[in-house]
Short mmCIF file of C-alpha atoms in Angstrom, two decimals:
data_model
loop_
_atom_site.label_atom_id
_atom_site.label_comp_id
_atom_site.label_asym_id
_atom_site.label_seq_id
_atom_site.Cartn_x
_atom_site.Cartn_y
_atom_site.Cartn_z
CA MET X 7 -18.66 -0.44 10.64
CA THR X 8 -17.11 -3.29 12.55
CA PRO X 9 -14.17 -5.38 11.28
CA HIS X 10 -14.39 -9.14 11.26
CA GLY X 11 -12.61 -11.05 14.02
CA PHE X 12 -9.08 -12.26 13.52
CA ALA X 13 -6.90 -15.08 14.72
CA GLY X 14 -4.31 -13.98 17.23
CA SER X 15 -2.31 -17.13 17.86
CA LEU X 16 1.21 -16.42 19.07
CA THR X 17 2.72 -19.90 18.99
CA LEU X 18 6.38 -19.26 18.31
CA GLN X 19 7.70 -21.38 15.49
CA THR X 20 11.41 -21.80 14.86
CA ARG X 21 12.58 -22.16 11.31
CA PRO X 22 16.39 -22.18 11.36
CA VAL X 23 18.15 -20.69 8.39
CA SER X 24 21.79 -20.00 7.79
CA PHE X 25 23.03 -16.48 7.11
CA ARG X 26 25.41 -17.75 4.48
CA SER X 27 26.70 -15.52 1.76
CA LEU X 28 23.89 -14.67 -0.62
CA GLY X 29 26.16 -13.55 -3.41
CA ALA X 30 27.13 -10.08 -4.55
CA VAL X 31 28.35 -8.23 -7.57
CA SER X 32 30.61 -5.25 -7.81
CA VAL X 33 28.84 -2.09 -8.88
CA ALA X 34 30.22 -0.74 -12.12
CA PRO X 35 31.56 2.80 -11.97
CA ALA X 36 29.06 5.34 -13.20
CA THR X 37 29.72 7.24 -16.37
CA GLY X 38 28.00 10.59 -16.41
CA SER X 39 27.20 12.68 -13.37
CA ALA X 40 24.51 12.93 -10.71
CA PRO X 41 25.06 16.48 -9.44
CA GLY X 42 24.42 17.00 -5.76
CA ILE X 43 22.70 13.63 -5.20
CA ALA X 44 23.79 11.90 -2.01
CA LEU X 45 22.41 8.41 -1.41
CA ASP X 46 23.10 7.07 2.07
CA ASP X 47 23.58 3.33 2.62
CA ARG X 48 22.36 3.21 6.22
CA PHE X 49 20.35 0.00 5.78
CA ALA X 50 23.30 -1.81 4.19
CA ARG X 51 25.74 -0.53 6.82
CA GLU X 52 23.62 -1.33 9.86
CA LEU X 53 22.16 -4.63 8.63
CA PRO X 54 24.66 -6.14 6.17
CA GLU X 55 23.22 -9.61 6.85
CA LEU X 56 20.03 -8.49 5.09
CA ALA X 57 21.66 -6.73 2.14
CA VAL X 58 23.16 -8.17 -1.03
CA ARG X 59 25.20 -5.70 -3.04
CA TRP X 60 23.83 -5.71 -6.58
CA GLN X 61 23.38 -3.60 -9.67
CA ALA X 62 20.54 -2.95 -12.08
CA GLU X 63 20.62 -4.50 -15.53
CA PRO X 64 21.52 -2.06 -18.30
CA ALA X 65 18.53 -0.89 -20.32
CA PRO X 66 19.09 -0.88 -24.09
CA GLN X 67 16.92 2.16 -24.89
CA PRO X 68 15.66 3.88 -21.72
CA ARG X 69 12.87 6.40 -22.24
CA LEU X 70 11.06 8.35 -19.55
CA LEU X 71 7.30 7.71 -19.58
CA VAL X 72 6.16 9.67 -16.54
CA LEU X 73 7.93 11.76 -13.90
CA ASN X 74 6.46 12.94 -10.60
CA GLU X 75 7.89 16.44 -10.58
CA ALA X 76 6.21 17.43 -7.30
CA LEU X 77 7.75 14.46 -5.52
CA ALA X 78 11.12 15.12 -7.14
CA ALA X 79 11.04 18.65 -5.71
CA GLU X 80 10.22 17.28 -2.23
CA LEU X 81 13.31 15.08 -2.51
CA ASP X 82 15.45 17.99 -3.72
CA LEU X 83 15.96 16.29 -7.09
CA GLU X 84 16.04 18.54 -10.15
CA PRO X 85 13.20 17.54 -12.53
CA GLU X 86 14.94 19.00 -15.56
CA TRP X 87 18.02 16.89 -14.87
CA LEU X 88 15.91 13.77 -14.26
CA ARG X 89 14.37 14.22 -17.69
CA GLY X 90 17.80 14.28 -19.33
CA PRO X 91 19.91 11.26 -20.37
CA ASP X 92 21.88 11.03 -17.11
CA GLY X 93 18.75 11.53 -15.02
CA VAL X 94 16.90 8.74 -16.81
CA ARG X 95 19.85 6.42 -16.31
CA PHE X 96 19.86 7.35 -12.62
CA LEU X 97 16.15 6.48 -12.37
CA ILE X 98 16.78 2.93 -13.57
CA GLY X 99 19.97 2.34 -11.59
CA ASN X 100 22.37 2.57 -14.53
CA LEU X 101 24.03 5.69 -13.16
CA VAL X 102 25.00 5.22 -9.54
CA PRO X 103 26.14 8.34 -7.66
CA PRO X 104 29.58 8.14 -6.02
CA GLY X 105 29.41 6.55 -2.58
CA ALA X 106 26.04 4.86 -3.17
CA LEU X 107 25.69 1.14 -2.43
CA PRO X 108 22.66 -0.42 -4.19
CA VAL X 109 21.46 -3.60 -2.50
CA ALA X 110 18.75 -6.22 -2.76
CA GLN X 111 17.05 -6.76 0.61
CA ALA X 112 16.42 -10.13 2.23
CA TYR X 113 13.11 -11.06 3.86
CA SER X 114 10.74 -13.98 4.35
CA GLY X 115 6.98 -14.01 4.23
CA HIS X 116 3.70 -15.82 4.54
CA GLN X 117 2.28 -15.87 1.03
CA PHE X 118 -1.44 -16.72 1.09
CA GLY X 119 -0.84 -18.25 4.53
CA GLY X 120 2.11 -20.44 3.54
CA TYR X 121 5.53 -19.58 4.95
CA VAL X 122 8.35 -19.00 2.45
CA PRO X 123 11.69 -18.68 4.28
CA ARG X 124 13.60 -16.84 1.57
CA LEU X 125 11.87 -14.24 -0.59
CA GLY X 126 13.72 -10.93 -0.83
CA ASP X 127 13.98 -8.38 -3.61
CA GLY X 128 13.84 -10.70 -6.59
CA ARG X 129 13.40 -7.90 -9.14
CA ALA X 130 13.98 -4.85 -6.99
CA LEU X 131 16.88 -2.80 -5.75
CA LEU X 132 17.36 -0.30 -2.94
CA LEU X 133 19.53 2.43 -4.47
CA GLY X 134 19.90 4.15 -1.09
CA GLU X 135 18.33 6.65 1.25
CA LEU X 136 17.69 10.31 0.46
CA THR X 137 17.50 12.92 3.20
CA THR X 138 14.55 15.29 2.90
CA ALA X 139 14.53 18.96 3.85
CA ASP X 140 13.04 18.12 7.28
CA GLY X 141 15.79 15.60 7.97
CA GLY X 142 13.71 12.51 7.28
CA LEU X 143 14.96 9.52 5.32
CA ARG X 144 13.31 8.16 2.20
CA ASP X 145 14.31 5.00 0.39
CA LEU X 146 14.82 5.27 -3.35
CA HIS X 147 13.90 1.85 -4.66
CA LEU X 148 13.53 0.24 -8.09
CA LYS X 149 11.15 -2.42 -9.40
CA GLY X 150 11.83 -4.34 -12.59
CA SER X 151 15.56 -3.62 -12.61
CA GLY X 152 16.65 -7.22 -13.24
CA ALA X 153 17.08 -10.53 -11.47
CA THR X 154 18.88 -10.67 -8.12
CA PRO X 155 19.93 -13.72 -6.06
CA PHE X 156 16.36 -13.69 -4.69
CA ALA X 157 14.72 -14.01 -8.11
CA ARG X 158 13.87 -17.74 -7.69
CA GLY X 159 14.09 -18.38 -11.40
CA GLY X 160 12.24 -15.23 -12.47
CA ASP X 161 13.59 -12.81 -15.03
CA GLY X 162 13.57 -9.87 -12.60
CA LEU X 163 11.90 -7.62 -15.14
CA ALA X 164 8.62 -5.75 -15.27
CA ALA X 165 6.23 -4.63 -17.99
CA VAL X 166 5.01 -1.10 -18.65
CA GLY X 167 1.42 -1.82 -17.59
CA PRO X 168 2.00 -3.07 -14.01
CA MET X 169 4.56 -0.35 -13.30
CA LEU X 170 2.18 2.36 -14.48
CA ARG X 171 -0.59 0.74 -12.41
CA GLU X 172 1.53 1.21 -9.28
CA TYR X 173 2.26 4.80 -10.32
CA ILE X 174 -1.44 5.60 -10.79
CA VAL X 175 -2.77 3.88 -7.68
CA SER X 176 -0.01 4.90 -5.28
CA GLU X 177 -0.30 8.55 -6.29
CA ALA X 178 -4.09 8.35 -6.00
CA MET X 179 -3.70 6.91 -2.50
CA HIS X 180 -1.34 9.75 -1.58
CA ALA X 181 -3.84 12.32 -2.83
CA LEU X 182 -6.51 10.61 -0.70
CA GLY X 183 -4.29 11.13 2.35
CA ILE X 184 -3.53 7.42 2.81
CA PRO X 185 0.04 6.47 3.85
CA THR X 186 1.77 4.90 0.88
CA THR X 187 4.96 4.42 -1.00
CA ARG X 188 5.23 7.08 -3.70
CA SER X 189 6.03 6.72 -7.37
CA LEU X 190 8.79 8.96 -8.68
CA ALA X 191 9.04 7.76 -12.28
CA VAL X 192 8.38 4.99 -14.77
CA VAL X 193 11.01 4.47 -17.45
CA ALA X 194 10.53 2.24 -20.50
CA THR X 195 13.63 0.11 -20.97
CA GLY X 196 13.42 -0.68 -24.68
CA ARG X 197 13.53 -4.36 -23.71
CA SER X 198 10.73 -6.84 -24.38
CA VAL X 199 9.41 -8.80 -21.39
CA GLN X 200 7.90 -12.21 -22.03
CA ARG X 201 4.67 -12.93 -20.16
CA GLU X 202 1.67 -14.56 -21.89
CA THR X 203 2.78 -12.40 -24.82
CA PRO X 204 5.80 -10.14 -25.31
CA LEU X 205 5.29 -6.80 -23.56
CA PRO X 206 7.35 -3.61 -23.44
CA GLY X 207 9.54 -3.52 -20.35
CA ALA X 208 9.80 -0.78 -17.72
CA VAL X 209 11.36 0.13 -14.39
CA LEU X 210 9.51 1.91 -11.59
CA ALA X 211 11.40 4.22 -9.24
CA ARG X 212 9.52 4.53 -5.97
CA VAL X 213 10.05 6.23 -2.63
CA ALA X 214 9.17 4.96 0.85
CA ARG X 215 9.84 5.83 4.47
CA SER X 216 11.55 2.42 4.45
CA HIS X 217 11.10 -1.05 3.00
CA LEU X 218 11.18 -2.81 6.37
CA ARG X 219 8.44 -5.43 6.42
CA VAL X 220 6.99 -7.98 8.80
CA GLY X 221 8.81 -10.42 6.52
CA SER X 222 12.13 -8.73 7.33
CA PHE X 223 11.63 -9.66 10.98
CA GLN X 224 10.46 -13.16 10.08
CA TYR X 225 13.66 -13.75 8.10
CA VAL X 226 15.87 -12.78 11.03
CA ALA X 227 13.79 -14.46 13.75
CA ALA X 228 13.82 -17.76 11.86
CA GLY X 229 17.62 -17.76 12.00
CA GLY X 230 17.65 -17.54 15.79
CA ASP X 231 20.22 -14.72 15.92
CA VAL X 232 18.83 -12.60 18.75
CA ASP X 233 21.58 -9.99 18.44
CA LEU X 234 20.71 -9.42 14.76
CA LEU X 235 17.02 -9.33 15.65
CA ARG X 236 17.73 -6.66 18.24
CA ARG X 237 19.74 -4.62 15.74
CA LEU X 238 16.88 -4.85 13.23
CA ALA X 239 14.34 -3.78 15.85
CA ASP X 240 16.57 -0.91 16.99
CA HIS X 241 16.97 0.15 13.35
CA ALA X 242 13.19 0.18 12.92
CA ILE X 243 12.69 2.13 16.15
CA ALA X 244 15.29 4.75 15.23
CA ARG X 245 13.87 5.12 11.74
CA HIS X 246 10.14 5.14 12.47
CA TYR X 247 9.24 5.23 16.17
CA PRO X 248 12.07 6.92 18.11
CA GLU X 249 9.78 7.53 21.09
CA ALA X 250 9.67 3.75 21.63
CA ALA X 251 13.36 3.81 22.59
CA ASP X 252 12.45 5.57 25.85
CA ALA X 253 9.68 3.13 26.81
CA ASP X 254 10.08 0.67 29.68
CA ASN X 255 9.93 -2.11 27.10
CA PRO X 256 11.06 -0.64 23.75
CA TYR X 257 10.20 -3.74 21.73
CA LEU X 258 6.71 -4.01 23.10
CA ALA X 259 6.36 -0.30 22.35
CA LEU X 260 7.55 -1.01 18.79
CA PHE X 261 4.83 -3.62 18.41
CA ASP X 262 2.24 -1.19 19.77
CA ALA X 263 3.34 1.51 17.33
CA VAL X 264 3.26 -0.80 14.31
CA GLY X 265 -0.17 -2.11 15.35
CA SER X 266 -1.54 1.42 15.72
CA ALA X 267 -0.14 2.44 12.33
CA GLN X 268 -1.64 -0.62 10.66
CA ALA X 269 -5.04 -0.12 12.35
CA ALA X 270 -5.18 3.42 10.98
CA LEU X 271 -4.02 2.30 7.54
CA ILE X 272 -6.47 -0.58 7.10
CA ALA X 273 -9.34 1.63 8.26
CA GLN X 274 -8.42 4.16 5.58
CA TRP X 275 -8.34 1.42 2.95
CA MET X 276 -11.79 0.25 3.96
CA LEU X 277 -13.27 3.73 3.97
CA VAL X 278 -12.41 4.33 0.30
CA GLY X 279 -13.16 0.79 -0.90
CA PHE X 280 -9.53 -0.13 -1.60
CA VAL X 281 -8.63 -3.81 -1.99
CA HIS X 282 -4.90 -4.50 -1.73
CA GLY X 283 -5.21 -8.00 -3.13
CA VAL X 284 -2.06 -9.60 -1.74
CA MET X 285 -1.69 -8.90 1.99
CA ASN X 286 1.19 -11.30 2.54
CA THR X 287 3.44 -10.60 5.53
CA ASP X 288 6.19 -9.45 3.17
CA ASN X 289 3.74 -6.79 1.96
CA MET X 290 3.03 -5.29 5.41
CA THR X 291 5.40 -2.46 6.25
CA ILE X 292 6.69 -1.57 9.69
CA SER X 293 6.14 2.11 8.82
CA GLY X 294 2.41 1.68 8.17
CA GLU X 295 2.64 2.60 4.48
CA THR X 296 0.77 0.80 1.71
CA ILE X 297 3.28 -1.11 -0.38
CA ASP X 298 3.51 -3.38 -3.44
CA TYR X 299 0.55 -2.51 -5.62
CA GLY X 300 0.07 -5.72 -7.57
CA PRO X 301 -3.47 -7.06 -8.06
CA CYS X 302 -4.99 -4.05 -6.29
CA ALA X 303 -8.17 -2.20 -7.24
CA PHE X 304 -10.95 -0.01 -5.88
CA MET X 305 -14.33 -1.58 -5.26
CA ASP X 306 -17.22 -0.44 -7.44
CA ALA X 307 -20.49 -1.88 -6.07
CA TYR X 308 -20.24 -2.40 -2.32
CA ASP X 309 -19.67 -6.06 -1.47
CA PRO X 310 -17.51 -7.26 1.45
CA GLU X 311 -16.58 -10.36 -0.57
CA THR X 312 -15.06 -8.36 -3.41
CA VAL X 313 -11.90 -9.98 -4.77
CA PHE X 314 -9.95 -8.74 -7.78
CA SER X 315 -6.80 -10.87 -7.74
CA SER X 316 -6.77 -13.66 -10.31
CA ILE X 317 -4.78 -15.88 -7.93
CA ASP X 318 -6.97 -15.38 -4.84
CA SER X 319 -9.58 -17.95 -5.82
CA TRP X 320 -10.78 -18.55 -2.24
CA GLY X 321 -11.02 -14.90 -1.21
CA ARG X 322 -8.38 -14.81 1.51
CA TYR X 323 -7.66 -11.15 0.73
CA ALA X 324 -11.21 -10.04 -0.04
CA TYR X 325 -12.21 -6.49 0.88
CA GLY X 326 -14.07 -7.55 4.03
CA ASN X 327 -11.24 -9.83 5.20
CA GLN X 328 -8.57 -7.13 5.24
CA PRO X 329 -8.99 -6.23 8.95
CA SER X 330 -8.72 -9.86 10.04
CA ILE X 331 -5.72 -10.51 7.78
CA ALA X 332 -3.96 -7.44 9.18
CA GLY X 333 -4.50 -8.88 12.67
CA TRP X 334 -3.14 -12.25 11.52
CA ASN X 335 -0.05 -10.57 10.05
CA LEU X 336 0.51 -8.64 13.27
CA ALA X 337 0.38 -11.91 15.19
CA ARG X 338 3.21 -13.16 12.99
CA PHE X 339 5.12 -9.94 13.71
CA ALA X 340 4.58 -10.41 17.45
CA GLU X 341 6.03 -13.93 17.18
CA THR X 342 9.29 -12.53 15.86
CA LEU X 343 9.64 -10.05 18.73
CA LEU X 344 9.05 -12.51 21.59
CA PRO X 345 12.76 -13.02 22.41
CA LEU X 346 13.13 -9.23 22.77
CA ILE X 347 9.92 -8.58 24.70
CA ASP X 348 10.83 -10.82 27.64
CA ALA X 349 13.37 -13.51 28.41
CA ASP X 350 10.53 -15.64 29.79
CA GLN X 351 8.74 -16.80 26.61
CA ASP X 352 5.43 -17.44 28.40
CA ARG X 353 5.50 -13.91 29.78
CA ALA X 354 6.46 -12.54 26.35
CA VAL X 355 3.49 -14.33 24.75
CA GLU X 356 1.15 -13.00 27.43
CA LEU X 357 2.31 -9.40 26.94
CA ALA X 358 2.18 -9.59 23.16
CA GLN X 359 -1.25 -11.23 23.19
CA GLN X 360 -2.62 -8.46 25.41
CA ARG X 361 -1.39 -5.82 22.96
CA LEU X 362 -2.58 -7.76 19.92
CA THR X 363 -6.07 -7.98 21.40
CA GLY X 364 -6.23 -4.20 21.40
CA PHE X 365 -5.71 -4.04 17.62
CA GLY X 366 -9.32 -4.91 16.83
CA GLY X 367 -10.58 -2.15 19.09
CA GLN X 368 -8.25 0.40 17.51
CA LEU X 369 -9.37 -0.57 14.03
CA SER X 370 -13.06 -0.52 15.00
CA THR X 371 -12.66 2.94 16.51
CA ALA X 372 -10.89 4.25 13.40
CA LEU X 373 -13.52 2.75 11.10
CA ALA X 374 -16.38 4.16 13.14
CA ALA X 375 -14.84 7.65 13.23
CA GLY X 376 -14.18 7.52 9.50
CA MET X 377 -17.70 6.35 8.70
CA ARG X 378 -19.18 9.13 10.85
CA ALA X 379 -17.23 11.61 8.74
CA LYS X 380 -18.35 9.98 5.48
CA LEU X 381 -21.97 10.27 6.64
CA GLY X 382 -21.49 13.78 8.07
CA VAL X 383 -22.64 12.59 11.50
CA ALA X 384 -21.46 14.73 14.41
CA ASP X 385 -19.21 13.28 17.10
CA ASP X 386 -21.81 13.94 19.81
CA VAL X 387 -24.36 11.58 18.23
CA PRO X 388 -24.48 8.55 20.57
CA ASP X 389 -22.87 5.33 19.35
CA ASP X 390 -26.10 3.40 19.85
CA VAL X 391 -27.64 5.67 17.21
CA ALA X 392 -24.70 6.09 14.83
CA THR X 393 -23.50 2.48 14.70
CA PRO X 394 -26.82 0.89 13.61
CA LEU X 395 -27.22 3.67 11.04
CA MET X 396 -23.80 2.88 9.58
CA ASN X 397 -24.31 -0.86 9.48
CA ASP X 398 -27.85 -0.63 8.10
CA GLY X 399 -26.62 1.74 5.39
CA LEU X 400 -23.88 -0.67 4.33
CA SER X 401 -26.39 -3.53 4.26
CA LEU X 402 -28.57 -1.48 1.90
CA LEU X 403 -25.59 -0.78 -0.35
CA ALA X 404 -24.76 -4.48 -0.55
CA ALA X 405 -28.35 -5.59 -1.16
CA ASN X 406 -28.86 -3.01 -3.92
CA HIS X 407 -25.39 -3.37 -5.52
CA VAL X 408 -24.76 0.36 -5.11
CA ASP X 409 -21.51 1.98 -6.20
CA PHE X 410 -19.56 2.70 -3.00
CA THR X 411 -17.78 5.89 -4.05
CA SER X 412 -20.69 7.53 -5.90
CA PHE X 413 -23.11 6.82 -3.06
CA PHE X 414 -21.32 9.00 -0.55
CA ARG X 415 -20.84 11.91 -2.96
CA HIS X 416 -24.53 11.79 -3.95
CA LEU X 417 -25.45 11.55 -0.28
CA GLY X 418 -23.61 14.82 0.26
CA ARG X 419 -25.98 16.41 -2.28
CA ALA X 420 -28.89 14.97 -0.31
CA ALA X 421 -27.57 16.75 2.78
CA ARG X 422 -27.94 19.97 0.77
CA GLY X 423 -31.53 19.12 -0.18
CA ASP X 424 -31.18 17.24 -3.48
CA ALA X 425 -31.85 13.57 -2.69
CA GLU X 426 -32.89 12.37 -6.16
CA PRO X 427 -29.40 11.38 -7.41
CA VAL X 428 -28.79 9.11 -4.42
CA ARG X 429 -32.33 7.73 -4.41
CA GLY X 430 -31.89 6.77 -8.04
CA MET X 431 -29.12 4.35 -7.05
CA PHE X 432 -31.49 2.03 -5.15
CA VAL X 433 -33.99 -0.60 -6.24
CA ASP X 434 -35.40 -0.89 -2.71
CA LEU X 435 -36.64 2.70 -2.51
CA ALA X 436 -38.84 2.13 0.53
CA GLY X 437 -35.95 0.65 2.49
CA PHE X 438 -33.58 3.43 1.48
CA ASP X 439 -36.08 6.21 2.15
CA ALA X 440 -36.61 4.90 5.67
CA TRP X 441 -32.85 4.91 6.22
CA LEU X 442 -32.58 8.39 4.66
CA ASP X 443 -35.11 9.76 7.13
CA ARG X 444 -33.08 8.39 10.05
CA TRP X 445 -29.92 9.93 8.62
CA ARG X 446 -31.47 13.33 7.95
CA ALA X 447 -32.74 13.48 11.52
CA LEU X 448 -29.08 13.71 12.64
CA ASN X 449 -28.49 16.97 10.69
CA PRO X 450 -25.54 15.71 8.62
CA ASP X 451 -22.83 18.18 7.64
CA PRO X 452 -22.30 18.16 3.83
CA SER X 453 -19.02 20.08 4.05
CA LYS X 454 -17.61 17.44 6.37
CA MET X 455 -18.75 14.78 3.94
CA ASP X 456 -17.21 16.39 0.86
CA ALA X 457 -13.87 16.67 2.64
CA VAL X 458 -13.54 12.89 3.01
CA ASN X 459 -15.65 11.38 0.20
CA PRO X 460 -13.73 11.43 -3.10
CA VAL X 461 -15.29 12.29 -6.43
CA TYR X 462 -12.51 10.56 -8.34
CA ILE X 463 -10.75 7.29 -7.65
CA PRO X 464 -8.74 5.15 -10.10
CA ARG X 465 -11.81 3.47 -11.58
CA ASN X 466 -10.85 0.03 -12.83
CA HIS X 467 -12.09 0.52 -16.37
CA LEU X 468 -10.21 3.82 -16.61
CA VAL X 469 -7.02 2.28 -15.25
CA GLU X 470 -7.22 -0.48 -17.85
CA GLU X 471 -7.93 2.05 -20.58
CA ALA X 472 -4.87 4.09 -19.55
CA LEU X 473 -2.57 1.05 -19.30
CA GLU X 474 -3.63 -0.37 -22.65
CA ALA X 475 -3.10 2.97 -24.36
CA ALA X 476 0.27 3.55 -22.67
CA THR X 477 1.47 0.07 -23.59
CA GLY X 478 0.71 1.03 -27.17
CA GLY X 479 2.55 4.34 -26.84
CA ASP X 480 -0.33 6.75 -26.11
CA LEU X 481 0.07 8.48 -22.73
CA GLY X 482 -2.98 10.74 -23.10
CA PRO X 483 -5.43 8.59 -21.10
CA LEU X 484 -2.79 8.09 -18.38
CA ASN X 485 -2.22 11.80 -17.98
CA GLY X 486 -5.96 12.51 -17.92
CA LEU X 487 -6.53 9.94 -15.19
CA LEU X 488 -3.62 11.23 -13.13
CA GLU X 489 -5.02 14.76 -13.35
CA ALA X 490 -8.40 13.59 -12.02
CA VAL X 491 -7.18 11.42 -9.14
CA GLY X 492 -4.52 13.96 -8.15
CA SER X 493 -7.26 16.16 -6.61
CA PRO X 494 -9.84 13.54 -5.66
CA PHE X 495 -12.18 15.68 -3.52
CA ASP X 496 -12.55 18.62 -5.90
CA GLU X 497 -15.32 18.18 -8.46
CA ARG X 498 -14.29 19.81 -11.73
CA PRO X 499 -16.16 20.43 -14.99
CA GLY X 500 -15.06 18.31 -17.90
CA LEU X 501 -14.03 15.35 -15.71
CA GLU X 502 -17.46 13.73 -15.40
CA ARG X 503 -16.37 10.43 -16.95
CA TYR X 504 -13.79 9.96 -14.22
CA ALA X 505 -16.54 9.97 -11.60
CA GLU X 506 -18.76 7.41 -13.31
CA PRO X 507 -18.85 3.70 -12.43
CA ALA X 508 -17.74 1.16 -15.00
CA PRO X 509 -20.14 0.49 -17.85
CA GLU X 510 -22.06 -2.78 -17.61
CA GLU X 511 -20.11 -4.33 -20.46
CA PHE X 512 -16.87 -3.97 -18.47
CA GLY X 513 -17.94 -7.13 -16.61
CA ASN X 514 -16.26 -8.79 -13.64
CA TYR X 515 -12.83 -7.26 -13.13
CA ARG X 516 -9.72 -9.36 -12.50
CA THR X 517 -6.20 -8.10 -11.85
CA PHE X 518 -2.81 -9.78 -12.04
CA CYS X 519 0.31 -9.33 -9.96
CA GLY X 520 2.43 -8.33 -12.94
CA THR X 521 5.37 -10.61 -12.21
#
């Protein structure tokens, strides 16, 4: 399973901007109490040039829709309190603990390949950082909490459906073992949000290792302030890759670490058929977590050209393009670090290009190892046997329009002797049977397969069913879907519909960013 090639141009472009005042508001004193909650403001303290002090809009009738109690416990937040009036207000930013400093973050980004110098948190707010039991930091961040100075004319609000989509998909990704931001809660605001039609409004509270993005570095690099760029890089190193601080060239080591994290992440996306849908540079994290679930979806029938986003008409962010786009985004990240990598720009470009070239190999290695596991093929099977088997299998899936997720689970049954379910997925039986014989000759391990091939993913028709019902006030389908995808590898009686592909009448699926 080999990723497509990617452009690795490192031509440094200078886009001067001024770090003028972006505006700020005073945060209103909280009424009520947030017992024992301490939100640090490390990002705002260390990088004030990238932080605009702001506050969430008041919600007229806040009502908790869903709370991630397991995540709350990990963050040492009391679920019972979060379900109460003060806790709900805390989850939408209307109750700010003493000492907290909510801010909107500044960043730039390439959106569908076009550079936008000033994006930032247009409808989002960093409430602060929580310290976990192991001493790690986690951002507590809101989406849909109202317009900020970065809103660019938008209302800064969000509807129930898109916020619940992020909750469902991010928690499914976490259960699959894929690095991701986590969803803590979705709260209905009691406010109507105008899109094509009026929709009920909501705020998502999410948690991340940080919200540092490639776009954060682009914003600073474009301003030409090398001292600020160094402070941002040092902040990222201290937060995510402290071992890089001891390297001979810490900033080249930072680039290496981010590239390795992204190679592992994109491989994991590909191996479960996940399509992010909007891989702009402002949506690539320095931590290597999946972020900003907008027009995302899981592929049904295997097709490298799968696109779900309604605004990606030319397929820039198609499933099969994700490895090359990740490489392109990393090239943009490398451009920002050149002044720190070496004072001689030509030398800096040479060093960064060498490291960028290694990204494709890392991703190919991760994909190949992951596909071996999905097929149950032992590590000692030679590459010249395993690689053609993988690629030929994927070609058969594409030619026969076979459901990606179901195929691998049914193939696990074939490894136990029952091949009829998987054979029934193919029109070209002769071609598949020939491939099946090659695969069986390698003595695949069904236990290894079941450990990595999910039974349940957030099937697109089930996600839409849950969102439509929840928008109308019925949370039953949402809760049922969350139960299934929360343990994706464990097949359970009574959950058969969650493992089935979309019915034919569901048609071609399109998603929207939800802004």
